[in-house]
mmCIF file of C-alpha atoms in Angstrom:
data_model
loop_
_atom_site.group_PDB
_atom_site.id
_atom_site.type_symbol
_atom_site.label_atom_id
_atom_site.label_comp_id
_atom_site.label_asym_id
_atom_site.label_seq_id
_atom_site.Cartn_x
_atom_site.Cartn_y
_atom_site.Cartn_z
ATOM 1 C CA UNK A 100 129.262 1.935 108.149
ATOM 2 C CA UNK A 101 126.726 2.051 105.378
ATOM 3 C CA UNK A 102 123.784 3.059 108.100
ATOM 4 C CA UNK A 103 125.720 5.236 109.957
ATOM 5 C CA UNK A 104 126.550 7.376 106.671
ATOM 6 C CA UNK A 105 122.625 7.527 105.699
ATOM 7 C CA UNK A 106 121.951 8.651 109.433
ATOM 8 C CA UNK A 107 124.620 11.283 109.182
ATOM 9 C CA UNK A 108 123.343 12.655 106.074
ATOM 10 C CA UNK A 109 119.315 12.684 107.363
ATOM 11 C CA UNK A 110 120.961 14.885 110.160
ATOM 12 C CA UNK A 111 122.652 17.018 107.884
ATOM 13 C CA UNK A 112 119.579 17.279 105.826
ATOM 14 C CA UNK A 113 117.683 18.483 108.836
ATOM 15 C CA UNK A 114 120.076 21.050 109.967
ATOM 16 C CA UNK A 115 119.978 22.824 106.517
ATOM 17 C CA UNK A 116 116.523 22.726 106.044
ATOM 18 C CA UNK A 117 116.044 25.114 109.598
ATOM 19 C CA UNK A 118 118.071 27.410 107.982
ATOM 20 C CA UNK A 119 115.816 27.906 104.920
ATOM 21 C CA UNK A 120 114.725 31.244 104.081
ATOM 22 C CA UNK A 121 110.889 31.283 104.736
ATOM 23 C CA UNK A 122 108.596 32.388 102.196
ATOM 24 C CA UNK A 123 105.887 34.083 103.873
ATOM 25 C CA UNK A 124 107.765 37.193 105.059
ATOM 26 C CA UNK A 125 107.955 39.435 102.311
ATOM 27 C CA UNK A 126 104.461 41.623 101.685
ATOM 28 C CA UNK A 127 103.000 41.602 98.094
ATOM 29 C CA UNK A 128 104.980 39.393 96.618
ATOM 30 C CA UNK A 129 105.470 38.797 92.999
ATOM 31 C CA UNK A 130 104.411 42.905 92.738
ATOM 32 C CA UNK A 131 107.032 43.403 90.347
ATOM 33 C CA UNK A 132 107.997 47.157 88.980
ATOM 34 C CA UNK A 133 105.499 48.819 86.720
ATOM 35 C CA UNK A 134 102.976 45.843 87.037
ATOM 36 C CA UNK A 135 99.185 47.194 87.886
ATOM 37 C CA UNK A 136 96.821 45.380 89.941
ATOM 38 C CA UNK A 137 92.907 45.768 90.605
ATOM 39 C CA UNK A 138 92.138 47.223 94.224
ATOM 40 C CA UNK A 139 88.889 47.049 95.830
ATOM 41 C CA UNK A 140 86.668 49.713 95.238
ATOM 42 C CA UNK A 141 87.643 53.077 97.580
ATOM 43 C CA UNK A 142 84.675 53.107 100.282
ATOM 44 C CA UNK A 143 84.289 56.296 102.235
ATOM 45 C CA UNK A 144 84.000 55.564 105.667
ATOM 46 C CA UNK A 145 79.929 56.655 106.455
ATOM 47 C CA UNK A 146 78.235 58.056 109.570
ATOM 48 C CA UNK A 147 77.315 55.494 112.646
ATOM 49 C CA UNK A 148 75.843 56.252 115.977
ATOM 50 C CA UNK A 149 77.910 56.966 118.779
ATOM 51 C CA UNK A 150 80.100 58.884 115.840
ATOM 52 C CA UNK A 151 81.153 62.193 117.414
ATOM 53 C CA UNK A 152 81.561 64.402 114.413
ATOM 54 C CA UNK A 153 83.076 68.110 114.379
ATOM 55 C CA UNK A 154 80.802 70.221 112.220
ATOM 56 C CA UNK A 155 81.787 74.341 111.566
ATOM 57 C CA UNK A 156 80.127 76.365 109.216
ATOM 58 C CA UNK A 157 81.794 79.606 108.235
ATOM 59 C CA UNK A 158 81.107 82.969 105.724
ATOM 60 C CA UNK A 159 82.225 85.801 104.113
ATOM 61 C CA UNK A 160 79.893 87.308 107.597
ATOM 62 C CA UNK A 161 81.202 85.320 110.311
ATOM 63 C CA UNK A 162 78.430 86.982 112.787
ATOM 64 C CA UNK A 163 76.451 85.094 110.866
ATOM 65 C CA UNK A 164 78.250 81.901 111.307
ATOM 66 C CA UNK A 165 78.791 82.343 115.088
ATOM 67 C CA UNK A 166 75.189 80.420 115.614
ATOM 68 C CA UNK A 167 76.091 77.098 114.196
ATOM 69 C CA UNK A 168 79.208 77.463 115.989
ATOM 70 C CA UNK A 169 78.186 77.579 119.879
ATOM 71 C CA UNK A 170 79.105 74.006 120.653
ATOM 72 C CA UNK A 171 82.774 74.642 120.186
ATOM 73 C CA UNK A 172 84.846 73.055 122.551
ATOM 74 C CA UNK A 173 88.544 71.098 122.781
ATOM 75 C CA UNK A 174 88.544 67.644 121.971
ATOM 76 C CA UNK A 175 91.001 64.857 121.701
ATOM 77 C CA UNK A 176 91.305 63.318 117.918
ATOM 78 C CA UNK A 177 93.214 60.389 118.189
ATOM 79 C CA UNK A 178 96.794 59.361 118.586
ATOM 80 C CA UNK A 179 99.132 60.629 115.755
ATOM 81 C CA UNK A 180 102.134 58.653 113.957
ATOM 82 C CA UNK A 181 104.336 59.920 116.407
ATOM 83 C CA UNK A 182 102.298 58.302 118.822
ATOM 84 C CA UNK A 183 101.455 61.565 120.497
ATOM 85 C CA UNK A 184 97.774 62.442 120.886
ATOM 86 C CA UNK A 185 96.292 65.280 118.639
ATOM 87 C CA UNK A 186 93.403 67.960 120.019
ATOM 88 C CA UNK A 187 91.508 69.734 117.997
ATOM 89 C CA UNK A 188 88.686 72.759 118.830
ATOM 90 C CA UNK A 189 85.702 72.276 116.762
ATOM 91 C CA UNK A 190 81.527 71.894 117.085
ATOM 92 C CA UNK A 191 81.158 68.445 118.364
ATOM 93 C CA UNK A 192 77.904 66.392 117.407
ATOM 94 C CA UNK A 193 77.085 63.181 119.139
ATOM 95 C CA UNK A 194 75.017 60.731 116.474
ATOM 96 C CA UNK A 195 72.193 59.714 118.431
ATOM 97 C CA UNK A 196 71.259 55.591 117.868
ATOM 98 C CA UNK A 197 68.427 56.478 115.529
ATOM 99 C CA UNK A 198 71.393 57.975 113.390
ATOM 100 C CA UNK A 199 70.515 61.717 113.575
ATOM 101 C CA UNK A 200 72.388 64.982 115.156
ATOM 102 C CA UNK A 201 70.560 68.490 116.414
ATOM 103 C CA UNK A 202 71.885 71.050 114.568
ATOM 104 C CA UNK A 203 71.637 74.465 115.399
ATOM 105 C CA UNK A 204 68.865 76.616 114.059
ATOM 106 C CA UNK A 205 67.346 73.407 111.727
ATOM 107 C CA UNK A 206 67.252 70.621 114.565
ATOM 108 C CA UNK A 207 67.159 67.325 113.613
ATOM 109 C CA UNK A 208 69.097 65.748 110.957
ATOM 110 C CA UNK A 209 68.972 62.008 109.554
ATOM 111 C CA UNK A 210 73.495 61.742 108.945
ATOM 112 C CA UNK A 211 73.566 57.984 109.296
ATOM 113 C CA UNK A 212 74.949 56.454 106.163
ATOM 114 C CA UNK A 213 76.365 59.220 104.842
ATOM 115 C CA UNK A 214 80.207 60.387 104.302
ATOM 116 C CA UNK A 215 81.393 63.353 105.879
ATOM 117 C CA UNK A 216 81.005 65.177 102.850
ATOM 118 C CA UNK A 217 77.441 64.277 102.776
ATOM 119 C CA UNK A 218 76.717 65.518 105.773
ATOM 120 C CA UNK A 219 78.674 69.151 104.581
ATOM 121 C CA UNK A 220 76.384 68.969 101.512
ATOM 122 C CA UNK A 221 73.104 67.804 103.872
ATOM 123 C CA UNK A 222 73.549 71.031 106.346
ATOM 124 C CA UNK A 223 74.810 73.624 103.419
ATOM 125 C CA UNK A 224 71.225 72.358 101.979
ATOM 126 C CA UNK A 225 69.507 73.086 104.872
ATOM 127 C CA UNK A 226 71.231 76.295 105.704
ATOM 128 C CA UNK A 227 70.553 77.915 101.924
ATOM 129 C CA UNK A 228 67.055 76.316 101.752
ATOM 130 C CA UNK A 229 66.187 78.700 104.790
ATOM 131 C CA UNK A 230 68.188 81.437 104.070
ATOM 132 C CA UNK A 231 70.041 81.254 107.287
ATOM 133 C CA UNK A 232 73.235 82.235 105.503
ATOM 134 C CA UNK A 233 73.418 82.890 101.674
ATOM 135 C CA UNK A 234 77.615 81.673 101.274
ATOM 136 C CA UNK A 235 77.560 78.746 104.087
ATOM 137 C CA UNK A 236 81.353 76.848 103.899
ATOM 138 C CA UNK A 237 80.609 73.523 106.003
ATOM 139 C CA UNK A 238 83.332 71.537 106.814
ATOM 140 C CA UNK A 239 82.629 68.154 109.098
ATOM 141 C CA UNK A 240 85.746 66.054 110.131
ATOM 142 C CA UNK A 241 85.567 62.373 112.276
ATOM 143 C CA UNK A 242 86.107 62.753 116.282
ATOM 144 C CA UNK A 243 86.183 59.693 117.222
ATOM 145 C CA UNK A 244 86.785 57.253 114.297
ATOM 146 C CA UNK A 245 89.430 54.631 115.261
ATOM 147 C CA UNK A 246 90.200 51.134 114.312
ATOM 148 C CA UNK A 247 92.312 48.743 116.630
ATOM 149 C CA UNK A 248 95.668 46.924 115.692
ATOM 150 C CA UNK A 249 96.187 43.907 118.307
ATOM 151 C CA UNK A 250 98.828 41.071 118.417
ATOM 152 C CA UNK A 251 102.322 40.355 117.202
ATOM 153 C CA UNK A 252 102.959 43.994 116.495
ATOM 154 C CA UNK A 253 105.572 46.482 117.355
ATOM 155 C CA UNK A 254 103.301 48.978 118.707
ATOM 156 C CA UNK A 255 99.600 47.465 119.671
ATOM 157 C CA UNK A 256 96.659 50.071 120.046
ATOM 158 C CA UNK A 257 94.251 52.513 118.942
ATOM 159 C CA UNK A 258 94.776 54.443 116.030
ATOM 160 C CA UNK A 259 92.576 57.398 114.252
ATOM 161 C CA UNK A 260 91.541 57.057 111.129
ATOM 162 C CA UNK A 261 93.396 60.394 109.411
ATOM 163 C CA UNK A 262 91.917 60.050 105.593
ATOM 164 C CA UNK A 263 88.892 58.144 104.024
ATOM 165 C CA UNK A 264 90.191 55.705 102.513
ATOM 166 C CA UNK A 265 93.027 54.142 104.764
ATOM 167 C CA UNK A 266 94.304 50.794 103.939
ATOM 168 C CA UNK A 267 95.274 48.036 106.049
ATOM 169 C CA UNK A 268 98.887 48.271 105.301
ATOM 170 C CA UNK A 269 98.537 51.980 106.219
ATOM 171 C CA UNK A 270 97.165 50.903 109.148
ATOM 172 C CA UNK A 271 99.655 48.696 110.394
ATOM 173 C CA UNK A 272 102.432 50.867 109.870
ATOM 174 C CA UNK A 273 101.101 52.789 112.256
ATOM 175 C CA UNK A 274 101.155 50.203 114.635
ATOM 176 C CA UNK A 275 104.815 49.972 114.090
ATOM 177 C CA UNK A 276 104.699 46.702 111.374
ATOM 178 C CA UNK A 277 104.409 43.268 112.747
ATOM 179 C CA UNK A 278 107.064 41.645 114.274
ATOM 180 C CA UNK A 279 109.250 39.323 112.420
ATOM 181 C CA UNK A 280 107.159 36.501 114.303
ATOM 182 C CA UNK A 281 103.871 38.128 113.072
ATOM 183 C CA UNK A 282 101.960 35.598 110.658
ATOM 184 C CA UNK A 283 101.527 37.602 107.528
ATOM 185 C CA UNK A 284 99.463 35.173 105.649
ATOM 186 C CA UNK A 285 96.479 35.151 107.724
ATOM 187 C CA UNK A 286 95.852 38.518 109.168
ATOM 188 C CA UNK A 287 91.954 38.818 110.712
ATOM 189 C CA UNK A 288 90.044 42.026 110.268
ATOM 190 C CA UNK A 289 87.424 42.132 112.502
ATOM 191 C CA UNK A 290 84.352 44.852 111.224
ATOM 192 C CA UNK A 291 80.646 45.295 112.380
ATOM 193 C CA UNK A 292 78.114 45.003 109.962
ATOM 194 C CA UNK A 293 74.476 45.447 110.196
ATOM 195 C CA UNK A 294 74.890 44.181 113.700
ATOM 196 C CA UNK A 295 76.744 41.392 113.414
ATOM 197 C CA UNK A 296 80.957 41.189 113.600
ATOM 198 C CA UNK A 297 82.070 39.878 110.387
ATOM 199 C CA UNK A 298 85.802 38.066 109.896
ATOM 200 C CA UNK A 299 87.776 38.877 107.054
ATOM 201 C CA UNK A 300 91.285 36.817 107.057
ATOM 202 C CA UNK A 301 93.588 38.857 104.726
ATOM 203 C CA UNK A 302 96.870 37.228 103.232
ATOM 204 C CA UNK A 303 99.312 40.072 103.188
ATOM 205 C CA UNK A 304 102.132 38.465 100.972
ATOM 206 C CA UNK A 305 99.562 37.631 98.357
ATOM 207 C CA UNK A 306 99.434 41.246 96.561
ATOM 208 C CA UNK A 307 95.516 39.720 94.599
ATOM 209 C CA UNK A 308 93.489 38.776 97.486
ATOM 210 C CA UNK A 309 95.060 41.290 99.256
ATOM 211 C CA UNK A 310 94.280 44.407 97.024
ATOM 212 C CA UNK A 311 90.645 42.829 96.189
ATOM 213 C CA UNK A 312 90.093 41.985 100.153
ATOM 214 C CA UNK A 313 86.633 43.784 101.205
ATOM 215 C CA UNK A 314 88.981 44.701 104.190
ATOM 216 C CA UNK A 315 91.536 46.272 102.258
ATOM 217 C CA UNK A 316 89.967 49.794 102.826
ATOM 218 C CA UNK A 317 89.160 49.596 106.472
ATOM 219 C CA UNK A 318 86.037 51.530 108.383
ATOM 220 C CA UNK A 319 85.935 52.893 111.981
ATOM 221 C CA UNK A 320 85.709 50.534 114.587
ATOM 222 C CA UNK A 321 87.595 47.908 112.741
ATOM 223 C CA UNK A 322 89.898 45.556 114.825
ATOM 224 C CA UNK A 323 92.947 44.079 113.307
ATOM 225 C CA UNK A 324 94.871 40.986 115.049
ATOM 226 C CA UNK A 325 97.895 39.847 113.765
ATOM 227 C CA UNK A 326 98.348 36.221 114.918
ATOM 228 C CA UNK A 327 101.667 35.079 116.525
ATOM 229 C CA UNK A 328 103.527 32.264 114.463
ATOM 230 C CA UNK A 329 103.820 28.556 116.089
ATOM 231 C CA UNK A 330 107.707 29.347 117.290
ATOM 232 C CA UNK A 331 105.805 32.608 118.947
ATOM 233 C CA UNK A 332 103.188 30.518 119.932
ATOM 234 C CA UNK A 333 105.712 27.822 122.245
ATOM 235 C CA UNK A 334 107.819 30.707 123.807
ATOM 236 C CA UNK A 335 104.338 30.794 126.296
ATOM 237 C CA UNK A 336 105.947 27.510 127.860
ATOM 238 C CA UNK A 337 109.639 27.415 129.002
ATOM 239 C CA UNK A 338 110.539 24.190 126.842
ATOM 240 C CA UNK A 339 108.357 24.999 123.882
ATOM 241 C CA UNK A 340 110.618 25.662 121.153
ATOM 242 C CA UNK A 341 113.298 23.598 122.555
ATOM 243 C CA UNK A 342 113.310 20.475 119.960
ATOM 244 C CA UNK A 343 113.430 23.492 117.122
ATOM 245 C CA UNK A 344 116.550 24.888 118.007
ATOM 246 C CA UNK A 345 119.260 23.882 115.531
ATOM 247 C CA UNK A 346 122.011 22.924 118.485
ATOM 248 C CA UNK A 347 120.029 21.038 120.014
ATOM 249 C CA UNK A 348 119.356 19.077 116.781
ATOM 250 C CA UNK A 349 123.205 19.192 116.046
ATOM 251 C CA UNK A 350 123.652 17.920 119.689
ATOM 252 C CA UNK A 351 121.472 14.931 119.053
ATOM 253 C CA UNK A 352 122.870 14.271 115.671
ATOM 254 C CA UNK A 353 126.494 13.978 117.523
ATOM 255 C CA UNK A 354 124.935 11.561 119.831
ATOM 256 C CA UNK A 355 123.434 9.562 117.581
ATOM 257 C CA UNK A 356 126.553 9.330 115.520
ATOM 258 C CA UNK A 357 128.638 8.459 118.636
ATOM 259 C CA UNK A 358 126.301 5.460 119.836
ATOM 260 C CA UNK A 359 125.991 4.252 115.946
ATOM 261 C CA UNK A 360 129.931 4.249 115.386
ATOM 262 C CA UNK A 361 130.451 2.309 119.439
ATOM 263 C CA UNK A 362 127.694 -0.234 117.717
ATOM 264 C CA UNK A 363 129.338 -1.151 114.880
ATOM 265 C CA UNK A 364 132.840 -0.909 115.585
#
C-alpha cells in the first residue's frame, strides 16, 4: 500500500506541473511602472541600391519646380496596418548598384549611405549651388523599404517600413503578434550587412537585451522569424504531442493505479 501511495502521488505531481503557468509568455518582463531603461541608439534607416526612393522638390514658383518633377508616376508603398495596400504619386528614383540616382538638371548623385533627409539636404545643395531654384522644399520618402515577419505569427508577410526608426515590437504587431505557440525568447532577426546576412536572436520577455539588441531598431530588408515552440513543433506528426496531453497522463495514472492495487491485494 505504501508503493502504491508514492506512485499515486508522482502522478499527481505530474498532472499539476502541466498545468503550470509558463514563464516565457509575457513581453518585457519585470518593466515595472515608471522604471527607465537604456535603448539602443535610434539608427535612421540609410540609402541601399535597388532602393526606389520618391524625391519632389517644390517652390513658392512651382513652374520652376515642374523640372525635377517629370518622373511622376503612381506607385505602390507597401501594405498598411489594415492590411490594405497604400499608393502613392511621387518622382521615383531607382539607386543604381554603385549607390547613385540621376537627378534632373544635376545628373548624378552619390545617395548611398545616407538617410532620407540627407539626400533632401544633398539635392537642396545642389539645386541652390546652381541657382536652379532660389527656395527649393525637397522632400524624399522610401518606395520600397520593407522588412519580412515569417513564422508562428497571426498574420505572416511583408510589411513597409512607415517611420525611421521602427522597432521590432512595432513590427510584429503589424504582423498581427505571435501566436500563443510563438517562442518569444528566441526571436531571429535576419539583416544584410556589408554583404553578408548577419543573425541577431532577440529575447522578447527580457526588456535589457531586448531594448539594447542591435536589432531592436530594424532596417529595410530585415527578415524576422518567429520560431514555433516544441508542442507547435509535434503537431507536424499526427501522434506528436500525444504523451503531453494531460488525459492521457491521467489515463495512464488510472492504469497504473489499477494494476498496482490487483498486485498487492
Amino acid at each position: 500500500m505504501k508503493q502504491f501511495r508514492i506512485v499515486l502521488f508522482a502522478a499527481v505531481c505530474a498532472l499539476l506541473a502541466s498545468c503550470s503557468v509558463p514563464k516565457n509568455i509575457t513581453y518585457m518582463q519585470g518593466f515595472e511602472n515608471g522604471q527607465t531603461e537604456q535603448v539602443a541608439p535610434p539608427v535612421r534607416i540609410t540609402v541601399q541600391p535597388d532602393d526606389k526612393l520618391a524625391i519632389v522638390v517644390t517652390s513658392k514658383d512651382p513652374e520652376l519646380a515642374v523640372a525635377f518633377n517629370l518622373a511622376i508616376a503612381q506607385y505602390r508603398i507597401g501594405m498598411g496596418s489594415n492590411g490594405s495596400m497604400s499608393e502613392s504619386k511621387a518622382a521615383a528614383f531607382t539607386v543604381d548598384p554603385n549607390g547613385d540616382i540621376d537627378f534632373p538638371l544635376i545628373g548624378k548623385l552619390h545617395v548611398q549611405g545616407l538617410n532620407r533627409y540627407g539626400v533632401a539636404e544633398l539635392i537642396k545643395r545642389e539645386i541652390l549651388s546652381r541657382e536652379l531654384v532660389m527656395d527649393p522644399i525637397v522632400t524624399v520618402e522610401y518606395l520600397n523599404a520593407r522588412i519580412s515577419v515569417l513564422g508562428d505569427v497571426n498574420k505572416p508577410g511583408q510589411y513597409a517600413i512607415e517611420r525611421d526608426n521602427m522597432t521590432l515590437i512595432q513590427a510584429l504587431s503589424l504582423a498581427g503578434d505571435l501566436r500563443i505557440t510563438g517562442m518569444r525568447d528566441n526571436v531571429l532577426v535576419v539583416r544584410e550587412e556589408g554583404g553578408k546576412d548577419i543573425a541577431y536572436r532577440v529575447n522578447l520577455t527580457d526588456t535589457k537585451s531586448l531594448m539594447e539588441s542591435p536589432a531592436y531598431y530594424l532596417r529595410q530588408n530585415d527578415i524576422i522569424y518567429v520560431e514555433p515552440n516544441p508542442v507547435r513543433k509535434r503537431q507536424a506528426t499526427e501522434t506528436g504531442n500525444i504523451f503531453y496531453q494531460p488525459t492521457v497522463w491521467a489515463s495512464m495514472a488510472s492504469v497504473v493505479a489499477s494494476v498496482l492495487v490487483v498486485i498487492f491485494r
